[in-house]
């Protein structure tokens, strides 16, 4: 608000969605402004109701580029690079500061910036490294991208292969519910893999798809899981690393059994709870063994029952795929097993996406059955 229209000297676009908004763009002027922008797009609240929202940065980059001379416009995926190089996306902000410093666009030197990081006293070593990597990116971006690539490769490689995928999901599902719960999941995926080798002579593509999406359906984020994620210590450590001083936590929640719906939208109204609710999270997280039992009071909510039904339906659909699986309809089977990718959201949003997914699944199943039936007839 202290900068008049067209009077911005330097735009550090840590969040491109904000930077490309009307308030931000109005401050820029070609010939005066240097724009250094993070191309990473963080999902906004609109993503909760529109899971297919375009999260590409291209349109926002074009908007910013139109208000800045080409030589003064710099766009870089600092979130991806900082995460790969330092293991934490929050380092992307200091990465951009380092980039601006090296470009000579800051009125202070490296010594003053490093001293400010030290005085702040939070993640000092990481922030200094982020500053240094940002400076190098401004001087030699290819070298920074190359340095980040091996780390990115390790992340991608960890998800390859059915055994590693199942092992990762088993570890998560054990924390989510129990070792028995995770073992049942692993046995089902193993049966899919064996049937795939026998029926389609495939290398495990269907089994990997089932492993990914069955675990997604099994680990729906209910009240017990939300409580576990808040109470396991990670949330508090993150807050303490990012904030200091006299801050107060507030939680905005909509427990379905205790919350009325908005008359206009039909969605649950969010209630505000103070820091004392951390104790409630700790207690509730210990009740995950109630999940799926008659004592699970949250399980009586309509959308919770739908999530349980979705798991049963998915298993039944996969069973049908295995019974009619051939090399000819393998690709169709994989597409059908991927249907949960389109089922997102919560409550009313989840219901709408589920109905849309069922329509698509019905069409694909008809095609799958025709191929399976023709194969049986010819045999």
CSV table of C-alpha atoms in Angstrom, one decimal:
chain,number,residue,atom,x,y,z
A,1,UNK,CA,0.0,0.0,0.0
A,2,UNK,CA,3.0,2.3,0.4
A,3,UNK,CA,3.9,1.9,-3.3
A,4,UNK,CA,2.0,3.9,-5.8
A,5,UNK,CA,1.0,2.5,-9.2
A,6,UNK,CA,3.9,1.9,-11.5
A,7,UNK,CA,6.5,2.8,-8.8
A,8,UNK,CA,7.8,-0.7,-7.9
A,9,UNK,CA,11.6,-1.1,-8.3
A,10,UNK,CA,11.8,-4.9,-7.5
A,11,UNK,CA,9.1,-7.6,-7.4
A,12,UNK,CA,10.1,-10.7,-5.5
A,13,UNK,CA,7.2,-13.0,-6.5
A,14,UNK,CA,7.5,-15.7,-3.9
A,15,UNK,CA,3.9,-16.6,-4.7
A,16,UNK,CA,3.1,-16.1,-8.3
A,17,UNK,CA,-0.7,-16.2,-7.7
A,18,UNK,CA,-0.4,-13.1,-5.5
A,19,UNK,CA,2.3,-11.4,-7.6
A,20,UNK,CA,0.1,-11.7,-10.7
A,21,UNK,CA,-3.0,-10.3,-9.0
A,22,UNK,CA,-4.4,-6.9,-9.8
A,23,UNK,CA,-2.8,-5.2,-6.7
A,24,UNK,CA,0.6,-6.5,-7.6
A,25,UNK,CA,0.5,-5.9,-11.4
A,26,UNK,CA,-0.6,-2.3,-10.9
A,27,UNK,CA,2.6,-1.5,-9.1
A,28,UNK,CA,4.9,-2.6,-12.0
A,29,UNK,CA,6.2,-0.6,-14.9
A,30,UNK,CA,8.4,-1.5,-17.8
A,31,UNK,CA,11.7,0.3,-17.7
A,32,UNK,CA,11.6,0.5,-14.0
A,33,UNK,CA,10.6,-2.8,-12.4
A,34,UNK,CA,12.7,-5.9,-12.1
A,35,UNK,CA,10.5,-9.0,-11.6
A,36,UNK,CA,12.0,-12.1,-10.0
A,37,UNK,CA,9.2,-14.7,-9.8
A,38,UNK,CA,8.8,-18.2,-8.4
A,39,UNK,CA,6.9,-20.2,-11.1
A,40,UNK,CA,5.6,-22.7,-8.6
A,41,UNK,CA,1.8,-22.5,-8.2
A,42,UNK,CA,0.5,-23.4,-4.8
A,43,UNK,CA,-3.1,-24.7,-4.8
A,44,UNK,CA,-5.6,-22.1,-3.6
A,45,UNK,CA,-8.9,-22.5,-1.7
A,46,UNK,CA,-10.6,-22.8,-5.1
A,47,UNK,CA,-8.9,-26.1,-5.7
A,48,UNK,CA,-11.0,-27.6,-2.9
A,49,UNK,CA,-14.2,-27.1,-5.0
A,50,UNK,CA,-12.6,-27.5,-8.5
A,51,UNK,CA,-10.0,-30.3,-8.5
A,52,UNK,CA,-9.4,-29.8,-12.2
A,53,UNK,CA,-8.5,-26.1,-11.8
A,54,UNK,CA,-5.6,-25.1,-14.1
A,55,UNK,CA,-2.5,-24.7,-11.9
A,56,UNK,CA,-0.2,-23.8,-14.8
A,57,UNK,CA,1.8,-20.6,-14.3
A,58,UNK,CA,1.9,-19.8,-18.0
A,59,UNK,CA,-0.9,-17.2,-18.0
A,60,UNK,CA,0.4,-15.5,-14.8
A,61,UNK,CA,3.9,-15.3,-16.3
A,62,UNK,CA,2.5,-13.7,-19.4
A,63,UNK,CA,0.7,-11.2,-17.3
A,64,UNK,CA,3.8,-10.2,-15.4
A,65,UNK,CA,6.0,-10.2,-18.5
A,66,UNK,CA,3.7,-7.7,-20.2
A,67,UNK,CA,4.5,-5.2,-17.5
A,68,UNK,CA,8.3,-5.7,-17.4
A,69,UNK,CA,11.1,-5.4,-19.9
A,70,UNK,CA,12.4,-8.8,-21.1
A,71,UNK,CA,15.9,-8.2,-19.6
A,72,UNK,CA,14.3,-7.4,-16.2
A,73,UNK,CA,12.0,-10.4,-16.1
A,74,UNK,CA,13.3,-13.6,-14.4
A,75,UNK,CA,11.1,-16.6,-13.7
A,76,UNK,CA,12.5,-19.7,-11.9
A,77,UNK,CA,11.0,-22.6,-10.1
A,78,UNK,CA,12.7,-21.8,-6.8
A,79,UNK,CA,10.3,-24.1,-4.8
A,80,UNK,CA,11.4,-27.2,-6.8
A,81,UNK,CA,15.0,-26.3,-6.7
A,82,UNK,CA,15.1,-25.3,-3.0
A,83,UNK,CA,13.3,-28.5,-2.1
A,84,UNK,CA,15.7,-30.6,-4.1
A,85,UNK,CA,18.8,-28.8,-2.8
A,86,UNK,CA,17.9,-28.2,0.8
A,87,UNK,CA,15.0,-30.5,1.5
A,88,UNK,CA,12.5,-27.7,2.4
A,89,UNK,CA,10.3,-25.6,0.2
A,90,UNK,CA,10.4,-22.7,2.6
A,91,UNK,CA,14.0,-22.1,1.5
A,92,UNK,CA,12.7,-20.9,-1.8
A,93,UNK,CA,12.0,-17.4,-0.4
A,94,UNK,CA,15.7,-16.8,0.5
A,95,UNK,CA,16.6,-18.4,-2.8
A,96,UNK,CA,14.8,-15.5,-4.6
A,97,UNK,CA,16.4,-13.0,-2.3
A,98,UNK,CA,19.9,-14.4,-3.2
A,99,UNK,CA,18.9,-14.2,-6.9
A,100,UNK,CA,17.9,-10.5,-6.6
A,101,UNK,CA,21.1,-9.8,-4.6
A,102,UNK,CA,23.3,-11.2,-7.4
A,103,UNK,CA,21.5,-9.2,-10.0
A,104,UNK,CA,22.3,-6.1,-8.1
A,105,UNK,CA,18.7,-5.2,-7.3
A,106,UNK,CA,19.0,-4.9,-3.5
A,107,UNK,CA,20.3,-1.9,-1.7
A,108,UNK,CA,22.2,-4.0,0.9
A,109,UNK,CA,25.1,-6.4,0.7
A,110,UNK,CA,25.7,-10.1,1.4
A,111,UNK,CA,27.1,-9.3,4.9
A,112,UNK,CA,24.0,-7.4,6.0
A,113,UNK,CA,21.7,-10.2,4.7
A,114,UNK,CA,23.7,-13.0,6.4
A,115,UNK,CA,23.7,-11.0,9.6
A,116,UNK,CA,20.0,-10.5,9.4
A,117,UNK,CA,19.6,-14.3,9.0
A,118,UNK,CA,21.8,-14.9,12.1
A,119,UNK,CA,19.8,-12.3,14.2
A,120,UNK,CA,16.6,-14.1,13.2
A,121,UNK,CA,18.0,-17.3,14.6
A,122,UNK,CA,15.8,-19.6,12.7
A,123,UNK,CA,17.2,-22.3,10.3
A,124,UNK,CA,20.4,-20.1,10.0
A,125,UNK,CA,22.5,-22.6,8.1
A,126,UNK,CA,19.7,-23.5,5.6
A,127,UNK,CA,18.8,-19.9,4.9
A,128,UNK,CA,22.4,-19.0,4.3
A,129,UNK,CA,22.7,-21.9,1.8
A,130,UNK,CA,19.5,-20.8,0.1
A,131,UNK,CA,20.9,-17.3,-0.3
A,132,UNK,CA,24.1,-18.7,-1.8
A,133,UNK,CA,22.2,-21.0,-4.2
A,134,UNK,CA,20.0,-18.1,-5.3
A,135,UNK,CA,23.1,-16.1,-6.1
A,136,UNK,CA,24.6,-18.9,-8.1
A,137,UNK,CA,21.3,-19.4,-10.0
A,138,UNK,CA,21.4,-15.8,-11.1
A,139,UNK,CA,25.0,-16.3,-12.3
A,140,UNK,CA,24.8,-19.8,-13.7
A,141,UNK,CA,21.3,-21.3,-13.7
A,142,UNK,CA,22.3,-24.5,-15.5
A,143,UNK,CA,24.8,-25.4,-12.8
A,144,UNK,CA,22.1,-25.1,-10.1
A,145,UNK,CA,19.6,-27.2,-12.1
A,146,UNK,CA,22.3,-29.8,-12.6
A,147,UNK,CA,23.1,-29.8,-8.9
A,148,UNK,CA,19.5,-30.3,-8.1
A,149,UNK,CA,18.9,-33.1,-10.6
A,150,UNK,CA,20.5,-36.0,-8.7
A,151,UNK,CA,18.3,-35.2,-5.7
A,152,UNK,CA,15.2,-35.0,-7.8
A,153,UNK,CA,16.2,-38.3,-9.4
A,154,UNK,CA,16.4,-39.9,-6.0
A,155,UNK,CA,12.9,-38.7,-5.2
A,156,UNK,CA,11.5,-40.1,-8.4
A,157,UNK,CA,13.4,-43.3,-8.2
A,158,UNK,CA,12.0,-44.0,-4.7
A,159,UNK,CA,8.5,-44.4,-6.2
A,160,UNK,CA,9.6,-46.8,-8.9
A,161,UNK,CA,9.0,-50.5,-8.7
A,162,UNK,CA,6.0,-52.3,-7.2
A,163,UNK,CA,8.0,-53.6,-4.2
A,164,UNK,CA,9.1,-50.1,-3.1
A,165,UNK,CA,5.7,-48.6,-3.8
A,166,UNK,CA,4.0,-51.3,-1.7
A,167,UNK,CA,6.6,-51.0,1.1
A,168,UNK,CA,6.0,-47.2,1.3
A,169,UNK,CA,2.3,-47.6,1.4
A,170,UNK,CA,2.5,-50.4,4.0
A,171,UNK,CA,4.6,-48.2,6.3
A,172,UNK,CA,2.1,-45.4,5.9
A,173,UNK,CA,-1.0,-47.6,6.4
A,174,UNK,CA,0.5,-49.1,9.5
A,175,UNK,CA,0.7,-45.6,11.0
A,176,UNK,CA,-2.7,-44.7,9.7
A,177,UNK,CA,-4.4,-47.8,11.2
A,178,UNK,CA,-2.5,-50.9,12.1
A,179,UNK,CA,0.0,-53.5,10.8
A,180,UNK,CA,-2.9,-55.9,10.1
A,181,UNK,CA,-4.7,-53.3,8.1
A,182,UNK,CA,-1.5,-52.7,6.0
A,183,UNK,CA,-0.9,-56.5,5.6
A,184,UNK,CA,-4.3,-57.0,4.1
A,185,UNK,CA,-3.6,-54.3,1.6
A,186,UNK,CA,-0.3,-55.8,0.6
A,187,UNK,CA,-1.9,-59.3,0.2
A,188,UNK,CA,-4.5,-57.9,-2.1
A,189,UNK,CA,-1.9,-56.1,-4.3
A,190,UNK,CA,0.2,-59.3,-4.4
A,191,UNK,CA,-2.9,-61.2,-5.7
A,192,UNK,CA,-3.4,-58.6,-8.4
A,193,UNK,CA,0.3,-58.9,-9.4
A,194,UNK,CA,0.1,-62.7,-9.7
A,195,UNK,CA,-3.2,-62.6,-11.7
A,196,UNK,CA,-1.7,-59.9,-14.0
A,197,UNK,CA,1.3,-62.1,-14.8
A,198,UNK,CA,-0.9,-65.1,-15.5
A,199,UNK,CA,-3.7,-63.4,-17.4
A,200,UNK,CA,-2.0,-60.6,-19.3
A,201,UNK,CA,1.7,-61.6,-19.1
A,202,UNK,CA,2.3,-58.0,-17.9
A,203,UNK,CA,5.2,-56.5,-16.0
A,204,UNK,CA,3.0,-55.2,-13.1
A,205,UNK,CA,1.5,-52.0,-14.5
A,206,UNK,CA,-2.0,-52.9,-13.2
A,207,UNK,CA,-0.6,-54.0,-9.8
A,208,UNK,CA,1.2,-50.7,-9.4
A,209,UNK,CA,-2.0,-48.8,-10.3
A,210,UNK,CA,-4.0,-50.8,-7.8
A,211,UNK,CA,-1.3,-50.3,-5.2
A,212,UNK,CA,-1.4,-46.6,-5.6
A,213,UNK,CA,-5.2,-46.1,-5.7
A,214,UNK,CA,-6.3,-48.7,-3.2
A,215,UNK,CA,-4.1,-47.1,-0.6
A,216,UNK,CA,-5.5,-43.7,-1.5
A,217,UNK,CA,-9.1,-45.0,-0.8
A,218,UNK,CA,-8.1,-46.9,2.3
A,219,UNK,CA,-6.4,-43.9,3.9
A,220,UNK,CA,-9.2,-41.4,3.7
A,221,UNK,CA,-8.6,-38.4,6.0
A,222,UNK,CA,-11.2,-38.8,8.7
A,223,UNK,CA,-11.2,-37.2,12.2
A,224,UNK,CA,-8.8,-39.7,13.6
A,225,UNK,CA,-6.3,-39.1,10.8
A,226,UNK,CA,-6.5,-35.3,11.1
A,227,UNK,CA,-5.9,-35.7,14.9
A,228,UNK,CA,-2.9,-38.0,14.3
A,229,UNK,CA,-1.3,-35.5,11.8
A,230,UNK,CA,-1.7,-32.7,14.3
A,231,UNK,CA,-0.6,-34.7,17.3
A,232,UNK,CA,2.4,-36.6,16.0
A,233,UNK,CA,4.8,-33.6,16.6
A,234,UNK,CA,5.5,-32.7,13.0
A,235,UNK,CA,3.0,-29.8,13.0
A,236,UNK,CA,4.3,-28.3,16.2
A,237,UNK,CA,7.9,-28.5,15.0
A,238,UNK,CA,7.0,-26.8,11.7
A,239,UNK,CA,5.2,-24.0,13.5
A,240,UNK,CA,8.1,-23.5,15.9
A,241,UNK,CA,10.5,-23.3,13.0
A,242,UNK,CA,8.5,-20.7,11.1
A,243,UNK,CA,7.1,-18.5,13.8
A,244,UNK,CA,8.5,-16.9,17.0
A,245,UNK,CA,7.2,-14.6,19.7
A,246,UNK,CA,3.8,-14.6,21.3
A,247,UNK,CA,1.6,-16.3,18.7
A,248,UNK,CA,-1.7,-18.2,19.2
A,249,UNK,CA,-3.0,-21.2,17.4
A,250,UNK,CA,-6.6,-21.4,16.2
A,251,UNK,CA,-8.1,-24.4,14.4
A,252,UNK,CA,-11.0,-24.0,11.9
A,253,UNK,CA,-12.9,-27.4,11.8
A,254,UNK,CA,-16.2,-28.7,10.8
A,255,UNK,CA,-17.0,-31.9,12.8
A,256,UNK,CA,-19.9,-33.4,10.7
A,257,UNK,CA,-21.8,-34.7,13.7
A,258,UNK,CA,-21.7,-31.4,15.6
A,259,UNK,CA,-21.7,-28.8,12.9
A,260,UNK,CA,-24.7,-27.3,11.1
A,261,UNK,CA,-24.8,-26.8,7.3
A,262,UNK,CA,-24.7,-23.4,5.6
A,263,UNK,CA,-28.2,-22.7,4.2
A,264,UNK,CA,-26.8,-21.4,0.9
A,265,UNK,CA,-24.0,-23.8,0.1
A,266,UNK,CA,-25.1,-26.9,1.9
A,267,UNK,CA,-21.6,-27.3,3.3
A,268,UNK,CA,-20.7,-27.7,7.0
A,269,UNK,CA,-20.0,-24.5,8.7
A,270,UNK,CA,-16.4,-24.3,10.2
A,271,UNK,CA,-16.1,-23.7,13.9
A,272,UNK,CA,-13.1,-22.0,15.5
A,273,UNK,CA,-11.2,-23.7,18.4
A,274,UNK,CA,-8.4,-22.4,20.4
A,275,UNK,CA,-4.9,-23.9,21.3
A,276,UNK,CA,-6.5,-26.1,23.9
A,277,UNK,CA,-7.7,-28.3,21.0
A,278,UNK,CA,-4.2,-29.8,20.6
A,279,UNK,CA,-5.1,-31.9,23.7
A,280,UNK,CA,-8.3,-33.0,22.0
A,281,UNK,CA,-6.2,-34.0,19.0
A,282,UNK,CA,-3.9,-36.1,21.2
A,283,UNK,CA,-6.8,-37.9,22.7
A,284,UNK,CA,-8.7,-38.4,19.4
A,285,UNK,CA,-5.6,-39.7,17.6
A,286,UNK,CA,-5.5,-42.7,20.1
A,287,UNK,CA,-9.0,-43.7,19.0
A,288,UNK,CA,-8.1,-44.8,15.5
A,289,UNK,CA,-8.7,-48.4,16.5
A,290,UNK,CA,-12.4,-47.5,16.6
A,291,UNK,CA,-12.3,-46.7,12.9
A,292,UNK,CA,-14.7,-49.0,11.0
A,293,UNK,CA,-16.3,-50.5,14.1
A,294,UNK,CA,-19.8,-49.9,15.5
A,295,UNK,CA,-18.2,-47.7,18.2
A,296,UNK,CA,-16.9,-45.3,15.5
A,297,UNK,CA,-19.4,-42.4,16.0
A,298,UNK,CA,-17.8,-40.5,13.0
A,299,UNK,CA,-18.5,-43.5,10.8
A,300,UNK,CA,-22.2,-42.9,10.8
A,301,UNK,CA,-21.8,-39.7,8.8
A,302,UNK,CA,-23.1,-40.0,5.3
A,303,UNK,CA,-19.8,-39.1,3.5
A,304,UNK,CA,-17.9,-41.5,5.8
A,305,UNK,CA,-20.2,-44.3,4.8
A,306,UNK,CA,-19.6,-43.4,1.2
A,307,UNK,CA,-15.9,-43.6,1.6
A,308,UNK,CA,-16.1,-47.0,3.1
A,309,UNK,CA,-18.5,-48.1,0.3
A,310,UNK,CA,-16.0,-46.7,-2.3
A,311,UNK,CA,-13.3,-49.1,-0.9
A,312,UNK,CA,-15.7,-52.1,-1.2
A,313,UNK,CA,-16.7,-51.1,-4.7
A,314,UNK,CA,-13.1,-50.6,-5.8
A,315,UNK,CA,-12.1,-54.1,-4.5
A,316,UNK,CA,-15.1,-55.7,-6.3
A,317,UNK,CA,-14.2,-53.8,-9.5
A,318,UNK,CA,-10.6,-55.0,-9.4
A,319,UNK,CA,-11.8,-58.6,-8.8
A,320,UNK,CA,-13.9,-58.4,-12.0
A,321,UNK,CA,-10.9,-57.0,-13.9
A,322,UNK,CA,-8.8,-59.9,-12.8
A,323,UNK,CA,-11.4,-62.5,-13.8
A,324,UNK,CA,-11.5,-61.1,-17.4
A,325,UNK,CA,-8.0,-59.8,-17.8
A,326,UNK,CA,-6.1,-60.3,-21.0
A,327,UNK,CA,-3.3,-58.7,-22.8
A,328,UNK,CA,-5.9,-57.0,-25.1
A,329,UNK,CA,-7.8,-55.3,-22.4
A,330,UNK,CA,-4.9,-54.6,-20.0
A,331,UNK,CA,-4.8,-50.9,-20.8
A,332,UNK,CA,-8.5,-50.6,-20.2
A,333,UNK,CA,-8.1,-52.4,-16.9
A,334,UNK,CA,-5.4,-49.9,-15.9
A,335,UNK,CA,-7.6,-47.0,-16.8
A,336,UNK,CA,-10.5,-48.4,-14.8
A,337,UNK,CA,-8.2,-49.0,-11.8
A,338,UNK,CA,-7.1,-45.4,-12.0
A,339,UNK,CA,-10.6,-44.0,-11.6
A,340,UNK,CA,-10.0,-42.9,-7.9
A,341,UNK,CA,-7.6,-40.3,-9.3
A,342,UNK,CA,-10.8,-38.3,-10.3
A,343,UNK,CA,-12.4,-38.7,-6.9
A,344,UNK,CA,-11.3,-35.8,-4.7
A,345,UNK,CA,-12.6,-33.4,-2.1
A,346,UNK,CA,-14.8,-33.7,0.9
A,347,UNK,CA,-18.5,-34.2,1.7
A,348,UNK,CA,-20.6,-32.7,-1.1
A,349,UNK,CA,-17.6,-32.2,-3.4
A,350,UNK,CA,-16.6,-35.8,-2.9
A,351,UNK,CA,-20.1,-37.0,-3.7
A,352,UNK,CA,-20.2,-35.1,-6.9
A,353,UNK,CA,-16.8,-36.3,-8.1
A,354,UNK,CA,-17.7,-39.9,-7.2
A,355,UNK,CA,-20.9,-39.8,-9.3
A,356,UNK,CA,-18.9,-38.4,-12.2
A,357,UNK,CA,-16.3,-41.1,-11.8
A,358,UNK,CA,-18.9,-43.8,-11.7
A,359,UNK,CA,-20.3,-42.7,-15.1
A,360,UNK,CA,-16.8,-42.8,-16.6
A,361,UNK,CA,-16.1,-46.2,-15.0
A,362,UNK,CA,-19.4,-47.6,-16.4
A,363,UNK,CA,-18.3,-46.7,-19.9
A,364,UNK,CA,-14.9,-48.2,-19.5
A,365,UNK,CA,-16.2,-51.4,-17.9
A,366,UNK,CA,-18.6,-51.9,-20.9
A,367,UNK,CA,-15.6,-51.8,-23.2
A,368,UNK,CA,-13.6,-54.0,-21.0
A,369,UNK,CA,-16.4,-56.6,-20.8
A,370,UNK,CA,-16.8,-56.6,-24.6
A,371,UNK,CA,-13.1,-57.5,-25.1
A,372,UNK,CA,-13.2,-60.1,-22.3
A,373,UNK,CA,-16.4,-61.6,-23.8
A,374,UNK,CA,-15.1,-61.8,-27.3
A,375,UNK,CA,-11.9,-63.5,-26.1
A,376,UNK,CA,-14.0,-66.1,-24.2
A,377,UNK,CA,-16.3,-66.7,-27.3
A,378,UNK,CA,-13.4,-67.2,-29.6
A,379,UNK,CA,-11.8,-69.6,-27.2
